[in-house]
mmCIF file of C-alpha atoms in Angstrom:
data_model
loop_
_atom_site.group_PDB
_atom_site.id
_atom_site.type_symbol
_atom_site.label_atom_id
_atom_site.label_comp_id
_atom_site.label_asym_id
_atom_site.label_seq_id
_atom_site.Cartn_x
_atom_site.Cartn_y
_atom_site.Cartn_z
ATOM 1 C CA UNK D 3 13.209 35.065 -4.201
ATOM 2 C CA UNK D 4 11.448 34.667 -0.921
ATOM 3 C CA UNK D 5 13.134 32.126 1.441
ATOM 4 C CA UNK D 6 11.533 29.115 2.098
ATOM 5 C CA UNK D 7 12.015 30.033 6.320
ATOM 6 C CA UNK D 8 10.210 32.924 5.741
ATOM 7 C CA UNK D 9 6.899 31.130 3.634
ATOM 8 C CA UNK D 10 6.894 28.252 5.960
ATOM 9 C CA UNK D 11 6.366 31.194 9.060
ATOM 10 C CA UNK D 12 3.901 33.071 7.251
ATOM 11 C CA UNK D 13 2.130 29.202 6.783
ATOM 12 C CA UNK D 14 2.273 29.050 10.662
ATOM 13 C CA UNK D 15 0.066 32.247 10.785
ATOM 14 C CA UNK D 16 -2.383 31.230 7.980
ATOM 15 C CA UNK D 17 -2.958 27.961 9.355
ATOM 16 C CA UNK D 18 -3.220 29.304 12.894
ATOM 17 C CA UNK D 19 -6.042 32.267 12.282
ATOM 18 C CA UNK D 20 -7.528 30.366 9.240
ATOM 19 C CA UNK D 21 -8.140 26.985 10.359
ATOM 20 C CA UNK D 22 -11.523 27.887 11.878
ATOM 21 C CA UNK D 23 -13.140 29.052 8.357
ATOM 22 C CA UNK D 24 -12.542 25.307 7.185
ATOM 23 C CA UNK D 25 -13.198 23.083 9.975
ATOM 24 C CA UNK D 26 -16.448 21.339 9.275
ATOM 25 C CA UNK D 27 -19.525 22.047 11.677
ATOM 26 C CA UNK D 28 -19.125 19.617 14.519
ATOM 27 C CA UNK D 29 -15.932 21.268 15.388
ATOM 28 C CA UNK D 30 -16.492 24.760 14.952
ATOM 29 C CA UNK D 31 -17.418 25.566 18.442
ATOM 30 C CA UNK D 32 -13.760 23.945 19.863
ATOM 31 C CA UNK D 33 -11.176 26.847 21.138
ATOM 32 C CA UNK D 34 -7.333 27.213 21.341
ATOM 33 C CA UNK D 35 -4.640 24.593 20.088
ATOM 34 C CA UNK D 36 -5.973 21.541 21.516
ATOM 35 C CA UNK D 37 -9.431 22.157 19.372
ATOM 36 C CA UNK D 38 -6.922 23.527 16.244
ATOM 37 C CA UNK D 39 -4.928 21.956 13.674
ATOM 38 C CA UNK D 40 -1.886 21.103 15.387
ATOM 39 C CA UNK D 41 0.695 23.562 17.649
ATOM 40 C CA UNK D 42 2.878 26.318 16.209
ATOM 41 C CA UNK D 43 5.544 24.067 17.048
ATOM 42 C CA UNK D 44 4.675 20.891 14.499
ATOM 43 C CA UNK D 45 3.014 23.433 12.083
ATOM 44 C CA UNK D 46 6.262 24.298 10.633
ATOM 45 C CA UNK D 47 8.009 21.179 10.733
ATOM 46 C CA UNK D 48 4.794 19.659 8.793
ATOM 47 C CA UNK D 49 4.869 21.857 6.076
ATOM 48 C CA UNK D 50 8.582 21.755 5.738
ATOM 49 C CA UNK D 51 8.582 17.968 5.471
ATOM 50 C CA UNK D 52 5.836 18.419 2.473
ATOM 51 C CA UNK D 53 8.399 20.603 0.883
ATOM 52 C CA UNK D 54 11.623 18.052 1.273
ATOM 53 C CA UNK D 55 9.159 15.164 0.418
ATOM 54 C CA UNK D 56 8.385 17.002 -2.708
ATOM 55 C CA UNK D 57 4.398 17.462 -2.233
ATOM 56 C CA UNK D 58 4.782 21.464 -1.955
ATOM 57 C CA UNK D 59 6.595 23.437 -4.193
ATOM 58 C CA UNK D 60 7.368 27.377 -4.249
ATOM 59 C CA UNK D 61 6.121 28.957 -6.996
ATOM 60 C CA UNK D 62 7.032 33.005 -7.692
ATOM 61 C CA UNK D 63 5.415 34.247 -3.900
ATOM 62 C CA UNK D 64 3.008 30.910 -3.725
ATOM 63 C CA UNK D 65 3.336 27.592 -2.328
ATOM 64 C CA UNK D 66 2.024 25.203 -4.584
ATOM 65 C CA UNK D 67 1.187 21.417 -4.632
ATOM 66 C CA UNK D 68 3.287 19.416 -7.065
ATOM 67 C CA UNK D 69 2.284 16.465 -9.292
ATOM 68 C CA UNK D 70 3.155 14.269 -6.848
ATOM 69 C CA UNK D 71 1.118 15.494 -3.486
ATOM 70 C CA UNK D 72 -1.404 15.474 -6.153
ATOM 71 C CA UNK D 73 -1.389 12.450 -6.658
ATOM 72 C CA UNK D 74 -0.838 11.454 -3.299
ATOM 73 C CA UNK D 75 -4.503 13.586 -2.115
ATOM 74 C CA UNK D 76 -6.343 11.719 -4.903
ATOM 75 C CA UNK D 77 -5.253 8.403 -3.187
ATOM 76 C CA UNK D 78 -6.654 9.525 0.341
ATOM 77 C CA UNK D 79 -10.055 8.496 2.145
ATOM 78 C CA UNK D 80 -11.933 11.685 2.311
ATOM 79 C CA UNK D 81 -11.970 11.264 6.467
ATOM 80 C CA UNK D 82 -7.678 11.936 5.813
ATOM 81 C CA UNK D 83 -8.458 15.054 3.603
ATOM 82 C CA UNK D 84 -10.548 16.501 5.646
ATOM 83 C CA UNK D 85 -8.620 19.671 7.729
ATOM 84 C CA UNK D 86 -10.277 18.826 10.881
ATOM 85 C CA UNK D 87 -9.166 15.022 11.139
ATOM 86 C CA UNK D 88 -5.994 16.568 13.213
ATOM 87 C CA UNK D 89 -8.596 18.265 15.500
ATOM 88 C CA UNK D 90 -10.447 14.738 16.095
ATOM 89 C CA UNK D 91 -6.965 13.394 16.772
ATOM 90 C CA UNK D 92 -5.447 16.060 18.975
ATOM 91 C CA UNK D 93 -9.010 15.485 20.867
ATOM 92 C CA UNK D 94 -8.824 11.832 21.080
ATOM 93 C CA UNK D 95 -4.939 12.509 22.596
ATOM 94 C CA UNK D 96 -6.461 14.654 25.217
ATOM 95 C CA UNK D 97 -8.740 12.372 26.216
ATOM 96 C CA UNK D 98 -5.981 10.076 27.050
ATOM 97 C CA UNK D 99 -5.093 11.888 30.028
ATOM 98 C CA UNK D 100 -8.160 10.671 31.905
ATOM 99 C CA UNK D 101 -10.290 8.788 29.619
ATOM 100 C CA UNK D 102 -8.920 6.654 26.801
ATOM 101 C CA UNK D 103 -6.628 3.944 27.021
ATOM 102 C CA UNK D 104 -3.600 5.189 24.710
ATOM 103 C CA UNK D 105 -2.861 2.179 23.407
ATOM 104 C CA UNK D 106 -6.310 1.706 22.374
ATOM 105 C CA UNK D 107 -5.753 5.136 20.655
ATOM 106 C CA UNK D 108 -2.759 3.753 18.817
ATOM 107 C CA UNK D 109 -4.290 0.509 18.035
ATOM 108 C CA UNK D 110 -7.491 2.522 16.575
ATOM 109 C CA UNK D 111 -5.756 4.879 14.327
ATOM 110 C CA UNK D 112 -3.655 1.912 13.264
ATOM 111 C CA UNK D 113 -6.933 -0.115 12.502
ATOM 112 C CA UNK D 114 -8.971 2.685 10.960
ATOM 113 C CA UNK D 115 -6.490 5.192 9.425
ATOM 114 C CA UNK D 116 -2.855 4.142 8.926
ATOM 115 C CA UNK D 117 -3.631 0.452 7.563
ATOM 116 C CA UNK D 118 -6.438 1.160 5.133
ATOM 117 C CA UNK D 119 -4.248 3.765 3.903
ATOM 118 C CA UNK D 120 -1.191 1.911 3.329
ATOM 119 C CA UNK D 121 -3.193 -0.466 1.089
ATOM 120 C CA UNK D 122 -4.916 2.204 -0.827
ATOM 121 C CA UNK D 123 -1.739 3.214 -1.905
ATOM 122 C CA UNK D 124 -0.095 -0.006 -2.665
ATOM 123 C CA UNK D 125 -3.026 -1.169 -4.756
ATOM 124 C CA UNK D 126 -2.753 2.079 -6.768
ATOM 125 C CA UNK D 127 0.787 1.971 -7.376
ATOM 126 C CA UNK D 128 2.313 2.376 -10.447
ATOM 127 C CA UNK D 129 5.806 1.563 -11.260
ATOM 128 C CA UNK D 130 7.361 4.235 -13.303
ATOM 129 C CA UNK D 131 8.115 3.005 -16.927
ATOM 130 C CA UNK D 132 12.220 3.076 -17.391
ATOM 131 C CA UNK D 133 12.966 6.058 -19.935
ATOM 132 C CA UNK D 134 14.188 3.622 -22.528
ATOM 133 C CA UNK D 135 17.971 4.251 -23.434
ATOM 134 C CA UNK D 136 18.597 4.478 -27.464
ATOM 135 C CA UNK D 137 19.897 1.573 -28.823
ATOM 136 C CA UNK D 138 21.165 0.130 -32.378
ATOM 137 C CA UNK D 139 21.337 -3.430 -33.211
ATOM 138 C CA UNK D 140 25.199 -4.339 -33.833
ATOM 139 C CA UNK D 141 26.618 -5.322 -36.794
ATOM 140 C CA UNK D 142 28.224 -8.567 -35.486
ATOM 141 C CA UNK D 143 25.328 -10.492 -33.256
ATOM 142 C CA UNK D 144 21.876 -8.778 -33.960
ATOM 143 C CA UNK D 145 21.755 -8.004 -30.206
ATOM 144 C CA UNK D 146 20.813 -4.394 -29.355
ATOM 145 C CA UNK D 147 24.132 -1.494 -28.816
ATOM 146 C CA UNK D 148 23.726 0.682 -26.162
ATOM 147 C CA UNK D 149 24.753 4.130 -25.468
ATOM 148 C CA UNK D 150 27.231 4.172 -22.677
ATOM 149 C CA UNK D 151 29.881 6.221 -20.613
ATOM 150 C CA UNK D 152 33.587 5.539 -20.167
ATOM 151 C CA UNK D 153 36.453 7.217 -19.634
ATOM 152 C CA UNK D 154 36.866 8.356 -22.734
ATOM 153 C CA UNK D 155 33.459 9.649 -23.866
ATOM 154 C CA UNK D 156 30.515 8.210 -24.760
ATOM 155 C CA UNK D 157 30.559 4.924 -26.400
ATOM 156 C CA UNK D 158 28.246 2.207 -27.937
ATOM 157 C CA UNK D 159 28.435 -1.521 -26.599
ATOM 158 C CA UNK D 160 26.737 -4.545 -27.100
ATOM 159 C CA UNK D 161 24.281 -5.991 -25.026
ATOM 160 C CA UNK D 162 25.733 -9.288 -25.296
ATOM 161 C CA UNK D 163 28.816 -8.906 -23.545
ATOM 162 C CA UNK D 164 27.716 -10.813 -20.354
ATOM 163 C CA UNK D 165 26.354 -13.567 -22.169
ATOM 164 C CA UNK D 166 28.072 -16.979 -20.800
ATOM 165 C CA UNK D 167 27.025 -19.334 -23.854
ATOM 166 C CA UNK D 168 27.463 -16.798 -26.863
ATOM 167 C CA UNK D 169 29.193 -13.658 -25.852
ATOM 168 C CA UNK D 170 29.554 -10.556 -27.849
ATOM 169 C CA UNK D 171 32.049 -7.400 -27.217
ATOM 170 C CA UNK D 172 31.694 -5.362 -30.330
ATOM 171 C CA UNK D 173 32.043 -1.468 -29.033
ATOM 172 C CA UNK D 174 31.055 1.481 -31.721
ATOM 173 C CA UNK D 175 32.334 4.740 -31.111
ATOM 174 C CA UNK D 176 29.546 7.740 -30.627
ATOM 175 C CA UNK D 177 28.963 10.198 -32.761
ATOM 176 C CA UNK D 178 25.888 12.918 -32.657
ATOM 177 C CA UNK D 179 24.293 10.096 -30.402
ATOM 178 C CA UNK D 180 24.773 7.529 -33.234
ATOM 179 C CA UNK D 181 27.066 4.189 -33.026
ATOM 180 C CA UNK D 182 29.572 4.468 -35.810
ATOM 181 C CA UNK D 183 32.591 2.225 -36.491
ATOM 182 C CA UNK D 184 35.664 2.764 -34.773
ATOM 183 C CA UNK D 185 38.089 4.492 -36.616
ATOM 184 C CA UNK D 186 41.280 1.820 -37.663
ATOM 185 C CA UNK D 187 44.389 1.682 -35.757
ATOM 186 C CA UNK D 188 47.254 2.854 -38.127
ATOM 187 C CA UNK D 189 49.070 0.362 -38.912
ATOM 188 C CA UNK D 190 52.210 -1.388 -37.212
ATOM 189 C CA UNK D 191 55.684 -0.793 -38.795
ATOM 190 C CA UNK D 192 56.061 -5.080 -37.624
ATOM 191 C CA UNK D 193 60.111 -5.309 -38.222
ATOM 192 C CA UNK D 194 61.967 -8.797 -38.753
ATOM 193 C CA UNK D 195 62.741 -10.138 -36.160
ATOM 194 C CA UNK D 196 60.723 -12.596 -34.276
ATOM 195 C CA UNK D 197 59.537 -12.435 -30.021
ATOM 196 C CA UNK D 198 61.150 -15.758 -28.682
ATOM 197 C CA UNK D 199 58.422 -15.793 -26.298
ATOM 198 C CA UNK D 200 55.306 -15.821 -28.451
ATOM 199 C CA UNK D 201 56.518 -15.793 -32.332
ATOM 200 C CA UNK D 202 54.993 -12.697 -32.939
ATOM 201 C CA UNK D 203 56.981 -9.839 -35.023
ATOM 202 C CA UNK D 204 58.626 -7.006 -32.648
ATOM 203 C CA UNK D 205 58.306 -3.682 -33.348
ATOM 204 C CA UNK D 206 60.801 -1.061 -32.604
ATOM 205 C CA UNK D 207 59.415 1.615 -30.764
ATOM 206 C CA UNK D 208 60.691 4.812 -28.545
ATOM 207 C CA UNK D 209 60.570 5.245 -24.903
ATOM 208 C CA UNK D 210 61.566 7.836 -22.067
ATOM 209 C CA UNK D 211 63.957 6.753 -19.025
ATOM 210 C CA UNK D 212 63.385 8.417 -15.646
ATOM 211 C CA UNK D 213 65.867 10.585 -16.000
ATOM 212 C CA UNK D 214 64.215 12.236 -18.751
ATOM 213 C CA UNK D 215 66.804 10.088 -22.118
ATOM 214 C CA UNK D 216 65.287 8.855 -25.189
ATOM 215 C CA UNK D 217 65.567 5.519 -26.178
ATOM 216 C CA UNK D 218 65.003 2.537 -28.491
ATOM 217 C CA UNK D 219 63.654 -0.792 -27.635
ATOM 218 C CA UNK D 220 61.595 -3.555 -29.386
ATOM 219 C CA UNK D 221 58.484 -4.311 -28.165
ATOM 220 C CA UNK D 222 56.132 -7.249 -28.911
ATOM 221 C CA UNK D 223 53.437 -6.802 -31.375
ATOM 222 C CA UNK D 224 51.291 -9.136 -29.111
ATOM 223 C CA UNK D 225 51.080 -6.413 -26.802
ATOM 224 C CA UNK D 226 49.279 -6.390 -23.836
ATOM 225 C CA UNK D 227 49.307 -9.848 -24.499
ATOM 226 C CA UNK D 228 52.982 -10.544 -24.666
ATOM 227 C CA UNK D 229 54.712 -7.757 -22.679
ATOM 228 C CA UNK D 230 58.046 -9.291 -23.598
ATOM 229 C CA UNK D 231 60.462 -6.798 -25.126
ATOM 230 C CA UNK D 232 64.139 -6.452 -26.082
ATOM 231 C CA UNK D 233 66.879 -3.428 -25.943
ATOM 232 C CA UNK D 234 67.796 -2.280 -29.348
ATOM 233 C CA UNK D 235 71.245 -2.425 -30.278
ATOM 234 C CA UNK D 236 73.030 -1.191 -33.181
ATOM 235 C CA UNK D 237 69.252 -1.663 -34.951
ATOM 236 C CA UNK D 238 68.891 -5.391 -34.057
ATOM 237 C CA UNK D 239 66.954 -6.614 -30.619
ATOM 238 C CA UNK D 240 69.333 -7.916 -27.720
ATOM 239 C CA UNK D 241 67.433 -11.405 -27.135
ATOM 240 C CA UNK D 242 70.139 -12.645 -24.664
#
């Protein structure tokens, strides 16, 4: 693959022995780099700037205009497309030295070039249509479910959750990039006996100390609710 350094010099080359083949009549008979298409100096950076900006592309050993500096040359006033309006300019720049008044210079190319062009564009601009995201209506509102990403995975949501007046939080788990029901918790082994702090059943369940011991608590079925729970002794929770 050919380095993009190494195009972008042999550019410099082209566009410095070429230019005069394309400059249109009136400017034929003007010599060296102030009658040219820029300096070897901005050459370079110019074309490189096309490439980051996406206008230029590389293409096998070509350089190649993209979709987008397409579109962006259809857009132009012919004066801007022409290849000797940098030769008119670096003319105009020369003349400041003596002749022209440079802000009159700026003010002109502001006026005649940079403005109208700025417009052009805006009128014509098109604002990209959104790729729209798959969706599903859901089962409990109507709304549309959307595809998503969490921690776990993908998952489907509905678009109602940030509704103030009628909210809805129904979440379908993915499957082939379909929303299908989640799959039901098994169920609790509810014991008993009773949390004093909610009145839900407890369930005895297992933990892991620091130091690495099993051992046996009751927890609240509310949970994470009700975070109460209760050390297990001899089978029966310790509520004092």
């Amino acid at each position: 693959m050919i380095s993009c350094s190494f195009i972008l010099c042999g550019c410099a080359v082209v566009f410095k022995f070429g230019w005069y083949k394309i400059l249109k009549d009136k400017d034929k008979e003007k010599q060296g780099e102030h009658g040219g298409i820029g300096t070897p100096a901005t050459r370079s950076a110019i074309i490189k700037n096309l490439f980051e900006r996406g206008y230029l592309a590389e293409k096998g050993k070509s350089i190649v205009s993209t979709d987008r500096g397409k579109a962006l040359y259809d857009l132009l006033d012919d004066k801007i497309r022409y290849p000797d309006m940098t030769a008119v300019w670096e003319e105009q720049q020369q003349n400041i030295k003596g002749e022209q008044d440079v802000y009159a210079f700026i003010e002109q190319m502001q006026n005649t070039t940079i403005a109208p062009t700025v417009n052009a564009l805006k009128a014509n601009y098109t604002k990209p249509t959104p790729k729209e995201k798959p969706s599903s209506p859901c089962p409990e509102c109507g709304r549309a479910m959307y595809q998503k990403s969490g921690k776990f995975g993908l998952f489907w949501g509905c678009s109602g959750w940030n509704d103030k007046e009628n909210p809805c939080n129904h979440m379908m788990n993915d499957k082939n990039g379909k929303p299908v029901p989640k799959e039901p918790k098994p169920a609790q082994n509810l014991s008993e006996f009773d949390c004093k702090k909610c009145g839900k059943k407890l369930i005895l369940r297992q933990g892991t100390s620091k130091a690495g011991k099993s051992y046996s608590f009751f927890g609240c079925s509310g949970f994470p609710k009700c975070k109460q729970n209760y050390d297990e002794v001899n089978g029966v929770p310790k509520y004092d």
